[in-house]
Amino acid sequence: MKPPKSSDGSEKTKNPEQSNRRDFLKSAGLAGLGLSATPFFLSSCNTKTEADQKQSPILSERDTLQFPQGFLWGTATASYQIEGAANEDGRGKSIWDTFSHTPGKIVNNDNGDIACDFYHKYKEDIQLIKSLNAKAYRFSISWSRIFPDGAGTPNQKGIDFYNRMVDELLANGIQPFATLFHWDLPQTLQDKYKGWQSKETSKAFADYAGFMAEKLSDRVNHFFTLNEMWTFIELGHGNGLHAPGLKLSPAELYQARHHAVLAHGLAVQAIRAQSKTGTKVGIAENVKVAVPLIETPENCKAAEIATREINAGYLTVVMEGKYAEAYLKKAGADAPIFTEDELKIISAPTDFCGINIYNPECYVKASSNEAGYQIIPFAKSHPTSTSPWELLAPETLYWGAKHVQNLWNVKEIYVTENGYSSTDEVTPDNQINDTDRIMFLRGYLSQLQRATAEGVPVKGYFYWSLVDNFEWAMGFNTRFGLYYMDYKSLKRIPKLSVEYFKAMALKNSVL
Ligand code: PNW
């Protein structure tokens, strides 16, 4: 067996570790199998000392998947999914209270009345965030805690809760990132205006957003307007799986989408008008990502074209201020009614773009057809998490960030959600060995690091979620948390992935 060569071609001097390994291979009868590289059962992590790394900079670069300095590590949650305290301190009802209390809508008929009881346990949970070495936390504000009827007289006790929580985060060195709408629309607005079917809801949202920015922007620097327009419109109004459980006609659906993007634009204006100078505002959208099947330049371009088109009703119109031609053509007589003025409002400049990315929308190849791309269907056996929609492809994170930068020249990107649902069995000694979540994190974050190494301006990563919580129509049985939630005792138990996240956040590197 030849000794390994270093990059300048000279033979490396034998070190005791190498000769030991060779002896082991010999005695194990494996030497003749051509196993010159370290076999998997002997491979260890990067054991080079700092001095070694200085001597071989190429190897050390290859071995460490470092994120840029100042990269923010965080976790994300949402009000209805964790807060509980549904009937406390003057909180009004939201469409998710109504929906989750309608029998048959949620797995096991679960609801968010108590959830993780974050409303009372927020101090404990902020310690959990801290112990993850996370320096940022993305939470959402329950609109109906602030305005129980969606508009009108504000509820001071609701405002106080978010004040307390933000102060506690800051006291623990954690930057608050506030989402203004994560789906819990005040029920009154649903009853009065048919919710997102009316422009009145977009206007009410802007009023509430401006109001909250005024209250919090002395301490909160980053505001997200809406979370995942695609999900709350398509699942809430298209197939009825989410609140308010509607199945609208195509024309009504196009119009509801328009009211969502309009709400975002109006809120950007209101936040700018009412917040402290320097406050940053953006959206958190689950951009649908087309991934090139094979990364040839033609396929990469095709994936970019596809991504722009499949997000036409949401992120594309927000970024470009116009509905893509193909989108309007497809809509035909069902196309939304809108004005040029509204398009300007919808595309008001933002400071950053938040992307929620779990799964690829599709794989594509370049094509000479009119669209310029061809969609490749997923194999039936394509792996998923315990969430059937969560098809796995780590490179989605790379391509999501890359497309957003290339298509719209976005200067600041945050991964506002990315996470994995696992079976999370608890062993008799209270261990949760979520090796699959660790595999997920390593794969996806390696691809995110690849993006930052190429200069894609990704500034931070928020894992979904801090703790298992009310997973919408799937109830409490679908678990995305780094911490396991025992819903009976409300105890939080760290999963193995806590250890993994902690280490990565500390080193600012994939490990
Ligand atoms: C997002 N789908 O929801 C939300 O922003 C979170 O509140 C949620 O808990 C998280 O992702 C995990 O599900 C989605 O069916 C729910 O494609 C469903 C889908 C996508 C996103």
XYZ file of C-alpha atoms and ligand atoms in Angstrom:
532
model
C 0.000 0.000 0.000
C 1.406 3.388 -0.933
C 1.631 6.050 1.730
C -0.735 8.952 1.084
C 0.660 11.935 -0.789
C 0.321 15.464 0.394
C -0.930 18.193 -1.929
C 2.602 18.990 -3.191
C 3.019 15.336 -4.217
C 5.623 14.405 -1.605
C 5.110 11.388 0.585
C 3.882 12.200 4.048
C 5.989 10.966 6.921
C 4.472 8.026 8.640
C 2.816 8.832 11.908
C 2.028 6.281 14.573
C -1.707 6.522 13.985
C -1.281 5.661 10.302
C 0.917 2.662 10.952
C -1.472 1.407 13.575
C -4.336 1.584 11.146
C -2.359 -0.223 8.493
C -1.440 -2.965 10.937
C -5.086 -3.263 11.890
C -6.144 -3.591 8.256
C -3.510 -6.252 7.706
C -4.492 -8.312 10.697
C -8.133 -7.924 9.831
C -7.366 -9.278 6.378
C -8.680 -6.130 4.719
C -5.459 -4.747 3.344
C -5.812 -6.684 0.127
C -9.212 -5.124 -0.563
C -7.683 -1.847 -1.672
C -8.884 0.015 1.391
C -6.201 2.647 1.299
C -8.517 5.340 2.633
C -9.666 5.151 6.216
C -12.556 2.682 6.343
C -15.826 3.917 7.796
C -15.462 1.989 11.031
C -12.159 3.695 11.753
C -12.985 7.146 10.512
C -12.981 9.799 13.173
C -14.026 13.423 13.177
C -11.595 16.124 12.325
C -8.923 15.495 14.915
C -6.410 17.986 13.538
C -4.998 20.414 16.033
C -5.018 24.129 15.274
C -1.334 23.913 14.421
C -2.035 21.133 11.868
C -4.762 23.238 10.319
C -2.459 26.178 9.845
C -0.019 23.910 8.017
C -2.630 22.583 5.616
C -5.084 25.393 4.965
C -6.736 23.636 2.024
C -7.646 20.634 4.093
C -8.894 22.744 6.969
C -11.167 24.724 4.640
C -12.590 21.543 3.254
C -13.090 20.078 6.678
C -14.940 22.927 8.339
C -18.261 24.178 7.082
C -18.060 27.570 8.711
C -20.807 30.205 8.502
C -19.921 33.887 8.131
C -19.084 35.877 11.237
C -22.180 37.260 12.921
C -24.458 34.592 11.415
C -27.509 34.369 13.676
C -28.675 31.072 15.143
C -32.220 30.977 16.382
C -35.436 29.043 16.771
C -38.994 29.915 15.772
C -42.498 29.438 17.184
C -45.964 30.927 16.683
C -48.560 32.247 19.130
C -51.437 29.808 18.649
C -49.085 26.841 18.517
C -47.450 27.440 21.901
C -49.113 30.106 24.059
C -52.255 28.469 25.394
C -54.008 30.790 27.897
C -56.775 31.007 25.338
C -59.256 32.635 27.676
C -56.953 34.787 29.736
C -56.317 38.492 30.089
C -58.924 39.600 27.583
C -57.743 37.607 24.565
C -60.366 37.507 21.804
C -61.166 34.394 19.762
C -59.310 33.654 16.557
C -60.347 31.512 13.602
C -58.041 28.798 14.927
C -60.010 28.608 18.198
C -63.182 28.106 16.209
C -61.636 25.649 13.772
C -59.830 23.516 16.357
C -63.012 23.277 18.422
C -64.949 21.982 15.432
C -65.010 18.174 15.788
C -63.141 16.280 13.095
C -60.925 19.119 11.901
C -57.803 18.303 13.935
C -56.166 14.924 14.565
C -57.459 13.679 17.966
C -59.590 16.838 18.131
C -56.637 18.600 19.767
C -56.770 22.370 20.264
C -54.480 25.186 21.384
C -56.316 26.110 24.600
C -53.281 25.125 26.669
C -50.701 24.004 24.078
C -47.237 24.480 25.670
C -48.552 27.069 28.131
C -45.850 29.433 26.909
C -47.982 32.346 28.112
C -47.057 31.342 31.655
C -43.817 29.497 31.016
C -42.084 31.983 28.725
C -39.272 32.631 31.200
C -38.448 28.940 31.420
C -38.541 28.660 27.624
C -36.270 31.644 27.156
C -33.728 29.777 29.295
C -34.079 26.856 26.884
C -33.374 29.163 23.943
C -30.351 30.510 25.777
C -29.033 27.060 26.532
C -29.119 26.291 22.798
C -26.530 29.040 22.263
C -29.150 30.731 20.114
C -28.935 34.492 19.892
C -32.277 35.106 18.183
C -35.878 34.043 18.683
C -38.699 34.368 16.173
C -42.124 34.492 17.819
C -45.507 35.689 16.636
C -47.978 38.070 18.184
C -51.559 36.990 18.663
C -53.608 39.724 16.960
C -56.664 38.924 19.084
C -54.698 39.402 22.323
C -53.989 42.964 21.167
C -57.297 43.739 19.481
C -59.804 41.145 20.711
C -62.150 42.142 17.885
C -59.443 42.703 15.297
C -59.731 46.496 15.536
C -60.982 49.138 17.913
C -59.897 49.315 21.546
C -56.542 47.677 22.286
C -56.187 45.256 25.185
C -53.393 46.497 27.458
C -52.917 43.101 29.108
C -52.098 41.592 25.732
C -49.552 44.304 24.983
C -48.042 43.792 28.447
C -47.431 40.121 27.755
C -45.325 40.846 24.670
C -43.522 43.639 26.502
C -42.572 41.243 29.295
C -41.477 38.592 26.855
C -39.358 40.946 24.737
C -37.700 42.368 27.861
C -36.902 38.878 29.084
C -35.349 37.950 25.726
C -33.177 41.051 25.699
C -32.110 40.514 29.310
C -30.853 37.105 28.183
C -28.970 38.373 25.153
C -31.498 37.079 22.617
C -32.664 39.256 19.719
C -36.436 39.265 19.271
C -37.790 38.800 15.721
C -41.531 39.475 15.751
C -44.050 38.040 13.279
C -47.291 40.006 13.224
C -49.521 37.377 11.677
C -49.064 33.647 11.978
C -52.586 32.637 10.937
C -54.646 33.364 14.079
C -57.008 35.886 12.507
C -59.467 37.481 14.973
C -62.773 35.663 14.558
C -64.638 38.981 14.458
C -62.911 39.860 11.167
C -63.927 36.509 9.710
C -67.537 37.054 10.753
C -67.740 40.689 9.782
C -65.818 40.776 6.476
C -65.293 37.099 5.549
C -61.670 37.537 6.605
C -59.183 37.421 3.743
C -61.994 37.576 1.212
C -62.172 41.285 1.919
C -59.807 44.232 1.588
C -61.108 45.416 4.967
C -59.048 42.671 6.597
C -55.910 43.874 4.775
C -56.534 47.376 6.118
C -57.262 46.177 9.658
C -54.022 44.182 9.557
C -52.017 47.268 8.604
C -53.544 49.238 11.480
C -52.688 46.507 13.963
C -49.171 46.080 12.500
C -48.411 49.800 12.758
C -49.770 49.850 16.300
C -47.533 46.976 17.428
C -44.465 48.379 15.680
C -45.014 51.599 17.571
C -45.197 49.684 20.867
C -42.223 47.390 20.331
C -39.760 48.960 17.890
C -37.781 50.590 20.681
C -36.651 47.019 21.455
C -37.578 44.905 18.428
C -35.532 45.622 15.328
C -36.987 43.036 12.933
C -40.667 42.672 12.062
C -42.232 40.119 9.744
C -45.602 41.064 8.330
C -47.230 37.760 7.327
C -46.138 34.195 7.813
C -46.592 31.882 4.824
C -49.264 33.494 2.715
C -49.264 30.379 0.559
C -50.222 28.109 3.458
C -52.940 30.146 5.117
C -54.576 30.997 1.805
C -54.242 27.671 -0.034
C -54.897 25.374 2.946
C -57.368 27.674 4.678
C -59.352 28.797 1.636
C -58.468 26.346 -1.144
C -58.778 22.844 0.298
C -60.195 23.708 3.734
C -57.623 21.740 5.742
C -56.725 24.776 7.842
C -58.838 27.535 9.429
C -61.218 28.954 8.392
C -61.830 25.683 6.533
C -63.139 27.142 3.266
C -63.129 25.807 -0.257
C -63.507 28.934 -2.332
C -64.186 29.142 -6.046
C -61.126 29.882 -8.220
C -62.073 33.559 -8.626
C -62.585 33.992 -4.884
C -59.301 32.266 -4.198
C -57.365 34.557 -6.574
C -58.944 37.531 -4.824
C -58.098 36.244 -1.320
C -54.454 35.840 -2.410
C -54.496 39.409 -3.607
C -55.810 40.625 -0.247
C -52.992 38.797 1.520
C -50.220 40.411 -0.548
C -51.993 43.741 -0.203
C -52.084 43.303 3.594
C -48.327 42.764 3.526
C -47.750 45.958 1.512
C -50.073 48.085 3.618
C -48.419 46.764 6.778
C -44.949 47.656 5.451
C -46.158 51.240 4.988
C -47.768 51.356 8.431
C -44.713 49.886 10.171
C -42.420 52.374 8.421
C -44.679 55.230 9.481
C -45.026 54.196 13.113
C -41.750 52.549 14.104
C -38.468 53.863 15.338
C -36.002 54.868 12.592
C -33.864 51.920 11.596
C -36.580 49.312 12.166
C -36.381 46.544 9.592
C -39.380 44.948 7.975
C -39.876 41.969 5.684
C -42.047 38.947 5.059
C -41.676 35.253 5.974
C -42.900 33.246 3.012
C -42.656 29.559 2.271
C -41.166 30.194 -1.124
C -41.831 27.195 -3.329
C -38.463 26.030 -4.572
C -37.756 24.333 -7.888
C -34.544 22.340 -7.587
C -32.419 21.503 -10.642
C -32.363 17.727 -10.952
C -28.783 17.793 -12.216
C -26.853 21.002 -11.619
C -25.986 21.951 -15.185
C -26.127 25.688 -16.013
C -29.226 25.078 -18.184
C -31.095 23.211 -15.477
C -30.148 25.807 -12.841
C -31.573 28.551 -15.042
C -34.700 26.489 -15.686
C -35.169 26.010 -11.929
C -34.912 29.753 -11.437
C -37.569 30.426 -14.096
C -39.839 27.795 -12.536
C -39.408 29.247 -9.047
C -40.441 32.698 -10.244
C -43.571 31.257 -11.841
C -44.744 28.965 -9.083
C -44.599 31.826 -6.585
C -46.386 34.256 -8.914
C -49.366 34.933 -6.643
C -47.228 35.495 -3.566
C -43.514 36.281 -3.313
C -43.089 37.143 -7.003
C -45.715 39.885 -6.988
C -44.379 41.194 -3.655
C -40.869 41.415 -5.111
C -41.760 42.596 -8.617
C -44.930 44.636 -8.219
C -46.669 42.814 -11.019
C -48.462 39.573 -11.612
C -46.500 37.332 -13.985
C -48.098 37.080 -17.421
C -48.396 33.312 -17.255
C -50.203 33.640 -13.910
C -52.837 36.032 -15.254
C -53.196 34.014 -18.435
C -53.832 30.857 -16.452
C -56.360 32.659 -14.240
C -58.287 33.946 -17.247
C -61.700 35.231 -16.139
C -60.883 34.275 -12.518
C -57.954 36.720 -12.316
C -57.940 39.006 -9.276
C -59.267 42.542 -9.473
C -56.511 45.002 -8.597
C -55.230 48.501 -9.308
C -51.788 49.793 -10.331
C -51.668 51.654 -7.031
C -52.171 48.446 -5.110
C -49.321 46.804 -7.008
C -47.041 49.653 -5.897
C -48.108 49.179 -2.277
C -47.665 45.392 -2.481
C -44.099 45.785 -3.728
C -43.004 48.514 -1.295
C -39.278 47.952 -0.683
C -38.481 45.715 2.294
C -35.270 45.319 4.281
C -34.928 41.554 4.160
C -36.697 38.442 2.971
C -37.571 35.567 5.293
C -37.825 32.143 3.677
C -39.491 29.125 5.283
C -38.081 26.053 3.611
C -38.752 22.416 4.348
C -39.239 20.553 1.082
C -38.677 21.090 -2.625
C -41.743 21.962 -4.691
C -40.359 20.022 -7.631
C -37.259 18.904 -9.483
C -36.846 20.425 -12.908
C -34.832 20.048 -16.076
C -34.334 22.588 -18.839
C -36.721 22.172 -21.744
C -37.354 23.681 -25.144
C -41.077 23.944 -24.343
C -42.756 27.332 -23.928
C -42.182 27.458 -20.150
C -38.483 26.625 -20.469
C -38.590 23.878 -17.872
C -39.909 20.395 -17.379
C -41.097 19.125 -13.985
C -39.841 15.697 -12.902
C -42.336 13.882 -10.652
C -41.145 12.577 -7.279
C -40.587 8.863 -6.835
C -43.272 7.214 -4.699
C -40.456 6.161 -2.375
C -38.975 9.665 -2.075
C -38.167 10.009 1.650
C -40.231 12.243 3.912
C -40.322 13.110 7.593
C -43.358 11.982 9.608
C -45.181 14.833 7.822
C -46.222 13.311 4.481
C -45.804 16.663 2.673
C -42.251 17.059 3.889
C -40.301 15.483 1.055
C -36.633 15.670 1.879
C -33.971 17.331 -0.253
C -31.269 19.249 1.650
C -30.275 21.226 -1.451
C -33.674 22.974 -1.315
C -32.189 25.308 1.269
C -29.298 26.195 -1.024
C -31.517 26.723 -4.043
C -34.181 28.610 -2.125
C -31.686 31.222 -0.963
C -29.884 31.260 -4.312
C -33.046 31.802 -6.397
C -34.268 34.583 -4.079
C -30.941 36.362 -4.476
C -30.684 35.828 -8.226
C -34.289 36.602 -9.099
C -34.832 39.646 -6.910
C -31.400 40.811 -5.842
C -32.368 40.523 -2.172
C -29.579 41.829 0.064
C -30.558 40.184 3.333
C -32.095 36.743 3.648
C -33.122 34.863 6.786
C -34.138 31.236 6.875
C -37.135 31.926 9.083
C -38.203 28.274 9.310
C -36.655 24.909 8.569
C -37.303 21.798 10.585
C -38.106 18.129 10.726
C -40.885 16.102 12.330
C -39.791 12.826 13.870
C -41.361 9.964 15.813
C -39.299 11.042 18.828
C -39.705 7.956 21.009
C -38.861 8.477 24.658
C -36.670 5.748 26.182
C -37.363 4.512 29.723
C -34.574 6.790 30.955
C -36.124 9.818 29.236
C -33.811 10.037 26.232
C -35.042 11.022 22.782
C -32.522 9.839 20.252
C -33.693 11.802 17.218
C -30.859 10.728 14.993
C -33.038 11.412 11.959
C -33.426 15.086 12.933
C -29.668 15.349 13.325
C -29.214 13.834 9.878
C -31.710 16.372 8.540
C -29.932 19.292 10.192
C -26.520 18.239 8.963
C -27.757 17.836 5.407
C -29.783 21.033 5.164
C -27.271 23.213 6.987
C -24.423 21.919 4.833
C -26.353 23.207 1.845
C -27.041 26.518 3.564
C -23.359 26.862 4.325
C -22.659 26.198 0.674
C -24.851 29.195 -0.158
C -23.143 31.521 2.331
C -19.727 30.363 1.118
C -20.767 31.499 -2.372
C -21.733 34.904 -1.010
C -25.517 34.453 -0.903
C -26.456 36.962 1.838
C -28.108 34.594 4.325
C -27.840 36.302 7.717
C -29.426 33.755 10.013
C -31.213 30.460 10.505
C -34.274 29.811 12.683
C -34.976 26.164 13.410
C -38.675 25.229 13.523
C -39.305 24.707 16.333
C -37.953 25.357 19.807
C -40.329 22.844 21.334
C -42.980 20.405 20.058
C -46.232 22.297 19.695
C -49.733 22.390 18.198
C -48.991 21.346 14.633
C -52.212 22.772 13.144
C -54.450 20.115 11.570
C -52.008 17.426 12.733
C -52.473 18.356 16.396
C -49.913 17.406 19.020
C -48.757 14.131 17.547
C -46.518 15.643 14.905
C -43.352 16.800 16.610
C -40.931 19.356 15.153
C -39.254 20.545 18.377
C -35.675 20.426 19.585
C -37.260 19.964 22.998
C -39.803 17.206 23.538
C -43.072 18.276 25.064
C -44.789 16.047 27.578
C -48.282 17.462 27.168
C -49.525 15.916 30.407
C -46.912 17.391 32.720
C -45.960 20.288 30.395
C -42.339 19.244 30.962
C -39.816 20.005 28.236
C -37.215 17.279 27.636
C -34.142 17.979 25.502
C -33.834 15.690 22.491
C -30.431 14.587 21.219
C -30.692 17.289 18.573
C -30.433 19.932 21.306
C -26.857 18.827 21.830
C -26.229 19.001 18.089
C -27.779 22.438 17.591
C -25.954 23.796 20.623
C -22.592 22.666 19.297
C -23.201 24.084 15.830
C -24.401 27.434 17.157
C -21.345 27.660 19.390
C -18.896 26.875 16.582
C -20.947 28.725 13.961
C -20.316 25.730 11.776
C -21.872 22.505 10.532
C -20.528 19.657 12.613
C -45.346 25.920 8.500
N -47.779 21.949 3.955
O -46.554 25.288 8.182
C -45.738 26.959 9.548
O -45.217 28.228 9.352
C -45.563 26.476 10.959
O -46.501 27.110 11.755
C -45.656 24.953 11.003
O -45.725 24.432 12.274
C -44.457 24.420 10.240
O -44.426 24.954 8.910
C -44.383 22.907 10.160
O -45.497 22.414 9.493
C -46.774 24.458 7.120
O -48.723 21.148 4.106
C -47.797 23.545 7.257
O -47.142 22.015 2.865
C -48.133 22.713 6.209
C -47.432 22.808 5.022
C -46.405 23.723 4.876
C -46.078 24.555 5.935
